[in-house]
CSV table of C-alpha atoms and ligand atoms in Angstrom, one decimal:
chain,number,residue,atom,x,y,z
G,169,MET,CA,-14.7,-10.0,24.0
G,170,ASP,CA,-12.6,-7.7,21.8
G,171,GLU,CA,-14.3,-5.5,19.0
G,172,LEU,CA,-14.6,-6.7,15.4
G,173,ILE,CA,-12.4,-5.1,12.9
G,174,LEU,CA,-13.1,-4.9,9.2
G,175,VAL,CA,-10.1,-4.6,7.1
G,176,THR,CA,-10.8,-3.8,3.1
G,177,GLY,CA,-8.5,-4.9,0.7
G,178,ALA,CA,-8.0,-7.8,2.8
G,179,SER,CA,-6.2,-10.1,-0.2
G,180,GLY,CA,-4.1,-7.1,-1.3
G,181,ASN,CA,-0.3,-6.6,-0.2
G,182,VAL,CA,-1.0,-4.3,3.0
G,183,GLY,CA,-4.8,-5.7,3.8
G,184,CYS,CA,-3.1,-9.2,4.1
G,185,GLU,CA,-0.3,-7.6,6.4
G,186,VAL,CA,-3.1,-5.9,8.4
G,187,VAL,CA,-5.0,-9.3,9.0
G,188,LYS,CA,-1.8,-11.0,10.1
G,189,ALA,CA,-0.8,-8.6,12.6
G,190,LEU,CA,-4.1,-8.3,14.1
G,191,VAL,CA,-4.7,-12.0,14.2
G,192,ALA,CA,-1.1,-12.4,15.7
G,193,SER,CA,-2.3,-10.0,18.7
G,194,GLY,CA,-5.4,-11.9,19.2
G,195,LYS,CA,-7.7,-9.7,17.9
G,196,ARG,CA,-11.0,-10.5,16.0
G,197,VAL,CA,-11.0,-9.7,11.9
G,198,ARG,CA,-13.3,-9.7,9.2
G,199,ALA,CA,-11.5,-9.8,6.1
G,200,GLY,CA,-13.0,-7.9,3.0
G,201,VAL,CA,-12.5,-9.3,-0.5
G,202,VAL,CA,-14.0,-8.7,-3.7
G,203,THR,CA,-14.6,-12.4,-4.6
G,204,MET,CA,-14.5,-15.4,-3.1
G,205,ALA,CA,-11.4,-16.6,-5.2
G,206,ASP,CA,-9.4,-13.9,-3.3
G,207,ALA,CA,-10.1,-15.5,0.0
G,208,GLN,CA,-7.4,-17.7,-0.7
G,209,GLN,CA,-5.1,-14.9,-0.5
G,210,VAL,CA,-6.1,-14.1,3.0
G,211,PRO,CA,-3.2,-15.2,5.3
G,212,ILE,CA,-5.1,-16.9,7.9
G,213,ASP,CA,-6.8,-20.0,8.6
G,214,ASN,CA,-11.0,-20.2,9.1
G,215,ALA,CA,-10.9,-16.3,8.5
G,216,ASP,CA,-14.2,-14.6,8.7
G,217,ILE,CA,-14.3,-13.7,5.4
G,218,THR,CA,-16.9,-11.1,3.8
G,219,LEU,CA,-17.6,-10.1,0.1
G,220,PHE,CA,-16.8,-6.5,0.0
G,221,ASP,CA,-16.8,-4.2,-3.2
G,222,PHE,CA,-16.8,-0.2,-2.9
G,223,GLY,CA,-18.9,-0.2,-6.0
G,224,ASP,CA,-21.5,-2.4,-4.7
G,225,PRO,CA,-23.2,-0.7,-1.7
G,226,GLN,CA,-25.1,-3.9,-1.0
G,227,THR,CA,-22.0,-5.8,0.1
G,228,TYR,CA,-21.7,-3.0,2.7
G,229,VAL,CA,-24.8,-4.3,4.9
G,230,ALA,CA,-23.3,-7.9,5.8
G,231,SER,CA,-19.8,-6.6,5.9
G,232,PHE,CA,-20.2,-4.0,8.6
G,233,VAL,CA,-22.8,-6.4,10.8
G,234,GLY,CA,-21.0,-6.0,14.4
G,235,VAL,CA,-18.2,-4.2,13.2
G,236,LYS,CA,-16.5,-1.2,15.6
G,237,LYS,CA,-13.5,-0.2,13.4
G,238,LEU,CA,-12.4,-0.1,9.8
G,239,PHE,CA,-8.9,-0.5,8.1
G,240,LEU,CA,-9.9,1.3,5.0
G,241,MET,CA,-7.8,1.5,1.9
G,242,ARG,CA,-8.1,2.9,-1.9
G,243,PRO,CA,-7.7,0.0,-4.4
G,244,PRO,CA,-5.1,1.3,-6.9
G,245,MET,CA,-7.4,0.9,-9.7
G,246,ILE,CA,-10.1,3.4,-8.1
G,247,SER,CA,-9.5,7.1,-9.3
G,248,ASP,CA,-13.3,8.1,-9.0
G,249,VAL,CA,-13.2,7.9,-4.9
G,250,LYS,CA,-16.2,10.2,-4.9
G,251,ARG,CA,-18.4,7.5,-6.7
G,252,TYR,CA,-16.5,4.4,-5.3
G,253,MET,CA,-15.4,5.3,-1.8
G,254,LYS,CA,-17.5,8.1,-0.4
G,255,PRO,CA,-20.6,5.8,-0.2
G,256,ALA,CA,-18.7,3.4,1.9
G,257,ILE,CA,-17.5,6.3,4.3
G,258,THR,CA,-21.0,7.6,4.6
G,259,TYR,CA,-22.1,4.0,5.6
G,260,ALA,CA,-19.6,3.6,7.9
G,261,ALA,CA,-20.6,6.7,9.6
G,262,ALA,CA,-24.2,5.9,9.6
G,263,VAL,CA,-23.9,2.5,11.3
G,264,GLY,CA,-21.8,4.2,13.9
G,265,ILE,CA,-18.3,2.9,13.1
G,266,GLU,CA,-15.9,4.2,15.9
G,267,GLN,CA,-12.5,4.5,14.2
G,268,ILE,CA,-11.5,4.7,10.5
G,269,VAL,CA,-7.7,3.8,9.8
G,270,PHE,CA,-6.8,4.9,6.3
G,271,LEU,CA,-4.1,3.8,4.3
G,272,SER,CA,-2.9,7.2,2.7
G,273,ILE,CA,0.3,8.6,1.4
G,274,VAL,CA,3.1,10.7,2.6
G,275,GLY,CA,2.9,14.1,1.8
G,276,VAL,CA,-0.5,13.8,0.8
G,277,GLU,CA,-1.6,17.2,2.2
G,278,ASN,CA,0.4,18.9,-0.5
G,279,LYS,CA,-0.9,16.9,-3.4
G,280,PRO,CA,-4.5,17.7,-4.0
G,281,PHE,CA,-4.4,16.0,-7.5
G,282,ILE,CA,-4.3,12.7,-5.9
G,283,PRO,CA,-7.2,10.3,-4.8
G,284,HIS,CA,-6.1,10.1,-1.4
G,285,TYR,CA,-6.4,13.7,-0.7
G,286,LYS,CA,-10.0,13.8,-1.4
G,287,VAL,CA,-10.5,10.3,0.9
G,288,GLU,CA,-9.0,12.3,3.8
G,289,LYS,CA,-11.2,15.1,3.2
G,290,TYR,CA,-14.2,12.8,3.1
G,291,LEU,CA,-13.2,11.3,6.1
G,292,GLU,CA,-12.5,14.7,8.0
G,293,ALA,CA,-16.1,15.3,7.3
G,294,SER,CA,-17.8,12.0,7.9
G,295,GLY,CA,-17.9,12.6,12.2
G,296,VAL,CA,-16.3,9.2,12.6
G,297,PRO,CA,-12.8,9.6,14.5
G,298,TYR,CA,-10.1,8.8,11.9
G,299,THR,CA,-6.5,8.0,12.0
G,300,PHE,CA,-4.2,8.5,8.6
G,301,LEU,CA,-1.5,6.3,7.8
G,302,ARG,CA,0.4,8.3,5.4
G,303,ALA,CA,2.9,5.7,3.8
G,304,GLY,CA,5.9,6.2,1.6
G,305,PHE,CA,6.9,4.1,-1.4
G,306,PHE,CA,6.3,0.3,-0.3
G,307,MET,CA,9.4,-1.8,-0.8
G,308,GLN,CA,7.4,-4.4,-1.9
G,309,ASN,CA,6.5,-2.2,-5.1
G,310,LEU,CA,10.0,-3.7,-6.5
G,311,SER,CA,8.5,-7.4,-6.0
G,312,THR,CA,5.2,-6.6,-7.7
G,313,THR,CA,4.9,-3.6,-10.1
G,314,HIS,CA,8.6,-3.6,-10.9
G,315,ARG,CA,9.3,-7.1,-10.3
G,316,VAL,CA,9.5,-8.5,-14.2
G,317,ASP,CA,12.2,-5.9,-14.9
G,318,ILE,CA,14.2,-7.1,-11.9
G,319,ALA,CA,13.7,-10.6,-12.6
G,320,HIS,CA,13.7,-11.0,-16.5
G,321,HIS,CA,16.1,-7.9,-17.5
G,322,ASN,CA,18.3,-7.5,-14.1
G,323,ASP,CA,17.2,-3.7,-14.0
G,324,ILE,CA,15.3,-1.5,-12.0
G,325,PHE,CA,13.0,0.6,-14.3
G,326,VAL,CA,11.6,3.2,-12.3
G,327,PRO,CA,11.2,6.8,-13.4
G,328,ALA,CA,12.5,8.4,-10.1
G,329,GLY,CA,15.8,10.2,-11.6
G,330,SER,CA,18.5,10.5,-8.9
G,331,ALA,CA,16.3,11.4,-6.0
G,332,ARG,CA,16.2,9.8,-2.8
G,333,THR,CA,13.2,7.6,-1.4
G,334,ALA,CA,12.6,6.6,2.0
G,335,PHE,CA,10.9,3.1,1.2
G,336,ILE,CA,9.0,1.4,3.9
G,337,ASP,CA,8.1,-2.5,4.2
G,338,VAL,CA,4.4,-3.2,4.1
G,339,ARG,CA,4.8,-5.6,7.1
G,340,ASP,CA,5.9,-2.4,9.2
G,341,ILE,CA,2.4,-0.7,8.1
G,342,GLY,CA,0.6,-4.0,8.9
G,343,ALA,CA,2.0,-3.6,12.6
G,344,VAL,CA,1.4,-0.1,12.9
G,345,ALA,CA,-2.0,-0.2,11.7
G,346,ALA,CA,-2.8,-3.1,14.2
G,347,ARG,CA,-1.6,-1.0,16.9
G,348,VAL,CA,-3.5,2.2,16.0
G,349,LEU,CA,-6.6,0.3,15.4
G,350,THR,CA,-6.2,-1.6,19.0
G,351,GLU,CA,-5.1,1.2,21.2
G,352,ARG,CA,-6.8,4.7,22.3
G,353,GLY,CA,-5.1,8.0,21.4
G,354,HIS,CA,-4.8,7.7,17.8
G,355,GLU,CA,-8.0,9.3,16.8
G,356,TYR,CA,-7.7,12.7,14.4
G,357,LYS,CA,-4.1,11.8,14.1
G,358,ALA,CA,-2.0,11.4,10.8
G,359,TYR,CA,1.4,9.2,10.8
G,360,ALA,CA,3.9,9.6,8.4
G,361,LEU,CA,5.0,5.9,7.7
G,362,THR,CA,8.9,5.6,6.2
G,363,GLY,CA,11.9,3.7,6.4
G,364,SER,CA,14.7,4.9,8.6
G,365,LYS,CA,17.1,5.7,5.6
G,366,ALA,CA,16.3,7.4,2.3
G,367,LEU,CA,18.0,5.4,-0.4
G,368,THR,CA,18.5,6.3,-4.3
G,369,TYR,CA,17.7,3.9,-6.8
G,370,ASP,CA,21.4,3.3,-7.5
G,371,GLU,CA,21.9,2.4,-4.1
G,372,VAL,CA,18.9,0.0,-4.0
G,373,ALA,CA,20.6,-1.5,-6.8
G,374,GLU,CA,23.5,-2.1,-5.2
G,375,ILE,CA,21.7,-3.7,-2.4
G,376,PHE,CA,19.8,-6.1,-4.8
G,377,SER,CA,23.1,-7.0,-6.4
G,378,ASP,CA,24.8,-7.9,-3.3
G,379,VAL,CA,21.9,-9.9,-1.8
G,380,LEU,CA,21.0,-11.8,-5.1
G,381,ARG,CA,24.7,-12.2,-6.1
G,382,ARG,CA,24.0,-10.8,-9.7
G,383,GLN,CA,24.5,-7.6,-11.5
G,384,ILE,CA,21.2,-5.3,-11.1
G,385,THR,CA,21.2,-2.1,-12.7
G,386,TYR,CA,19.2,1.1,-12.4
G,387,SER,CA,18.5,2.3,-16.0
G,388,ARG,CA,17.0,5.6,-14.8
G,389,PRO,CA,14.0,5.6,-17.5
G,390,SER,CA,12.0,8.9,-18.4
G,391,LEU,CA,8.5,9.5,-17.6
G,392,LEU,CA,7.4,8.8,-21.1
G,393,ARG,CA,9.3,5.5,-21.3
G,394,PHE,CA,8.1,4.3,-18.2
G,395,ALA,CA,4.2,5.4,-19.1
G,396,TRP,CA,4.9,3.7,-22.2
G,397,ARG,CA,5.9,0.3,-20.9
G,398,MET,CA,3.5,0.2,-18.0
G,399,LYS,CA,0.7,0.7,-21.1
G,400,GLN,CA,1.9,-2.3,-22.6
G,401,ARG,CA,1.7,-4.2,-19.6
G,402,GLY,CA,-1.8,-3.2,-19.5
G,403,TYR,CA,-2.3,-0.6,-16.8
G,404,SER,CA,-5.2,2.0,-17.5
G,405,TRP,CA,-4.1,5.4,-18.3
G,406,GLY,CA,-5.7,6.5,-14.8
G,407,HIS,CA,-3.3,4.4,-12.9
G,408,ILE,CA,-0.2,5.1,-15.0
G,409,GLY,CA,-1.1,8.9,-14.6
G,410,VAL,CA,-1.2,8.5,-10.6
G,411,MET,CA,2.0,6.4,-10.6
G,412,SER,CA,3.7,9.1,-13.0
G,413,ALA,CA,2.7,11.9,-10.8
G,414,LEU,CA,4.2,10.4,-8.0
G,415,TYR,CA,7.5,9.3,-9.6
G,416,LEU,CA,7.4,13.3,-10.8
G,417,THR,CA,7.3,14.5,-7.3
G,418,THR,CA,10.0,12.0,-6.3
G,419,GLN,CA,12.4,13.3,-8.6
G,420,PHE,CA,11.9,16.5,-6.9
G,421,GLY,CA,12.7,15.1,-3.4
G,422,ALA,CA,9.0,14.6,-2.2
G,423,ALA,CA,10.1,10.9,-1.0
G,424,GLU,CA,13.1,11.3,0.9
G,425,ARG,CA,11.8,12.7,4.1
G,426,VAL,CA,12.8,10.1,6.7
G,427,ALA,CA,9.9,10.3,9.5
G,428,ALA,CA,10.1,9.1,13.0
G,429,ASP,CA,6.5,7.7,13.4
G,430,THR,CA,7.1,4.2,12.5
G,431,ALA,CA,10.1,3.7,14.8
G,432,VAL,CA,8.1,5.3,17.8
G,433,LEU,CA,4.8,3.4,16.7
G,434,LEU,CA,6.6,0.0,16.5
G,435,ASN,CA,9.0,0.4,19.4
G,436,ARG,CA,12.2,-0.6,17.2
G,437,PRO,CA,13.6,0.7,13.8
G,438,PRO,CA,11.7,0.0,10.5
G,439,MET,CA,13.0,-2.9,8.4
G,440,THR,CA,15.5,-2.3,6.2
G,441,MET,CA,15.9,-2.7,2.3
G,442,HIS,CA,18.5,-5.4,2.9
G,443,GLN,CA,16.2,-7.3,5.0
G,444,TYR,CA,13.3,-7.1,2.5
G,445,VAL,CA,15.5,-8.1,-0.5
G,446,GLN,CA,16.5,-11.3,1.5
G,447,ASP,CA,13.3,-12.1,2.5
G,448,TYR,CA,11.6,-11.9,-1.0
G,449,ALA,CA,14.5,-13.0,-2.7
G,450,PRO,CA,12.6,-16.0,-4.5
G,451,MET,CA,10.4,-13.2,-6.4
G,452,TRP,CA,13.0,-12.3,-8.6
G,453,GLN,CA,14.3,-15.4,-9.8
G,454,ALA,CA,13.6,-15.4,-13.3
G,455,PRO,CA,11.7,-16.9,-14.8
G,456,ASN,CA,9.3,-17.0,-11.9
G,457,GLU,CA,5.6,-15.8,-13.3
G,458,ALA,CA,4.1,-18.5,-11.2
G,459,SER,CA,5.0,-16.6,-7.8
G,460,SER,CA,3.9,-13.4,-9.4
G,461,LYS,CA,0.8,-12.8,-7.6
G,462,ARG,CA,0.5,-9.4,-8.2
G,463,SER,CA,2.9,-8.5,-10.5
G,464,THR,CA,0.5,-5.7,-12.3
G,465,ARG,CA,-0.2,-3.9,-9.3
G,466,VAL,CA,0.9,-0.5,-7.3
Z,300,NAP,N1,2.6,1.3,-3.6
Z,300,NAP,C1,3.3,2.2,-2.9
Z,300,NAP,O1,4.1,2.7,-2.6
Z,300,NAP,C2,2.2,3.3,-1.9
Z,300,NAP,C3,2.7,3.8,-0.9
Z,300,NAP,C4,1.8,4.5,-0.1
Z,300,NAP,C5,0.4,4.4,-0.4
Z,300,NAP,N2,-0.2,3.5,-1.4
Z,300,NAP,C6,-1.5,3.1,-1.4
Z,300,NAP,O2,-1.8,2.1,-1.0
Z,300,NAP,C7,-2.6,1.6,-1.6
Z,300,NAP,C8,-2.5,0.3,-2.5
Z,300,NAP,O3,-2.3,-0.8,-1.2
Z,300,NAP,P1,-2.0,-2.4,-1.4
Z,300,NAP,O4,-0.5,-2.3,-2.2
Z,300,NAP,O5,-2.4,-3.0,-0.6
Z,300,NAP,O6,-3.0,-2.6,-3.0
Z,300,NAP,P2,-3.2,-4.1,-4.0
Z,300,NAP,O7,-2.4,-5.2,-3.2
Z,300,NAP,O8,-3.0,-3.7,-5.1
Z,300,NAP,O9,-4.5,-4.5,-3.3
Z,300,NAP,C9,-5.8,-3.8,-3.6
Z,300,NAP,C10,-6.7,-4.6,-3.1
Z,300,NAP,O10,-8.2,-4.0,-3.2
Z,300,NAP,C11,-8.9,-5.3,-3.5
Z,300,NAP,N3,-9.8,-4.3,-4.4
Z,300,NAP,C12,-9.8,-4.1,-5.7
Z,300,NAP,N4,-10.9,-3.5,-6.2
Z,300,NAP,C13,-11.9,-3.6,-5.0
Z,300,NAP,C14,-13.3,-2.9,-4.9
Z,300,NAP,N5,-14.0,-2.5,-6.1
Z,300,NAP,N6,-13.7,-3.1,-3.7
Z,300,NAP,C15,-13.0,-3.4,-2.8
Z,300,NAP,N7,-11.7,-4.1,-2.5
Z,300,NAP,C16,-11.3,-3.7,-3.8
Z,300,NAP,C17,-8.2,-6.0,-4.3
Z,300,NAP,O11,-9.0,-7.1,-4.2
Z,300,NAP,P3,-8.5,-8.0,-5.6
Z,300,NAP,O12,-7.3,-8.7,-5.2
Z,300,NAP,O13,-9.6,-9.0,-6.1
Z,300,NAP,O14,-8.3,-7.1,-7.1
Z,300,NAP,C18,-7.1,-6.1,-3.3
Z,300,NAP,O15,-7.2,-6.8,-1.9
Z,300,NAP,C19,-3.2,2.6,-2.8
Z,300,NAP,O16,-4.2,3.6,-2.2
Z,300,NAP,C20,-1.7,3.5,-2.8
Z,300,NAP,O17,-2.1,4.4,-3.5
Z,300,NAP,C21,0.9,2.9,-2.0
């Protein structure tokens, strides 16, 4: 019998893809959701659903019963990882979890100011074999956080200047996660997950214009304009701070590195921006609020 894998954030962008990829390869998955309403977002029928909330250690107990491995993600709204995530890592270690695969951020080793840096340190100290998936910027940011600007204003409103970004599709992250969770040899490793090409946002706008058959611009906003617009959309200052810091480092080239790990782990090239825009095209047909499941998240 296959070992049971607990996926946290199973209703989120990446968690959904991890669940799909594990189930597609015949593995046993338990999907962690914060509320039962979130269970509808879990992309499989008759899923083993558990209520799991980092902030409520009582939910750890039932969630971890019988579990051997953990896919761990840090919800974007959690900045205080010592308070909200360390207890879950400590609990996982105490119940003998055999591997934790953590969704981190590319270049985290040079960014001690972001929460993922601390989570990696907690994992290294936990005694549990870990695997870090250090992902680049998600293509799906353009169909979530930045969707409204594209759908309603035909504009990509991202404060990245003229820098390049080696975007990754979250479907590829899901596939990589499924592999490293179910195969030996990935313990104590860190993988940089990027696409195979680093694009400027001007180039991204060209791809959008080409695929959507309408003009999409890149207006290159300042960090201040971006922060103000995100505040008006209801984001917390903590969340805006993390996003702004990441886009600031992007302006200085921090997101441009193309790493080979994704292709090696998938045995195929990573998905392209062109493919992503084609597959998600309905997301940017304004007005389209109804289909914007996660239009307010990063
Ligand atoms: N965006 C990028 O370009 C990028 C790149 C690299 C790494 N990352 C990292 O990837 C992570 C985001 O992944 P994502 O896009 O899949 O996130 P997401 O779509 O925003 O999903 C977040 C998930 O966490 C759940 N959640 C919220 N609060 C929780 C709590 N207290 N306890 C347990 N679960 C909770 C959410 O449930 P509800 O649906 O109920 O809220 C949801 O399932 C972040 O750590 C981010 O920094 C992002």
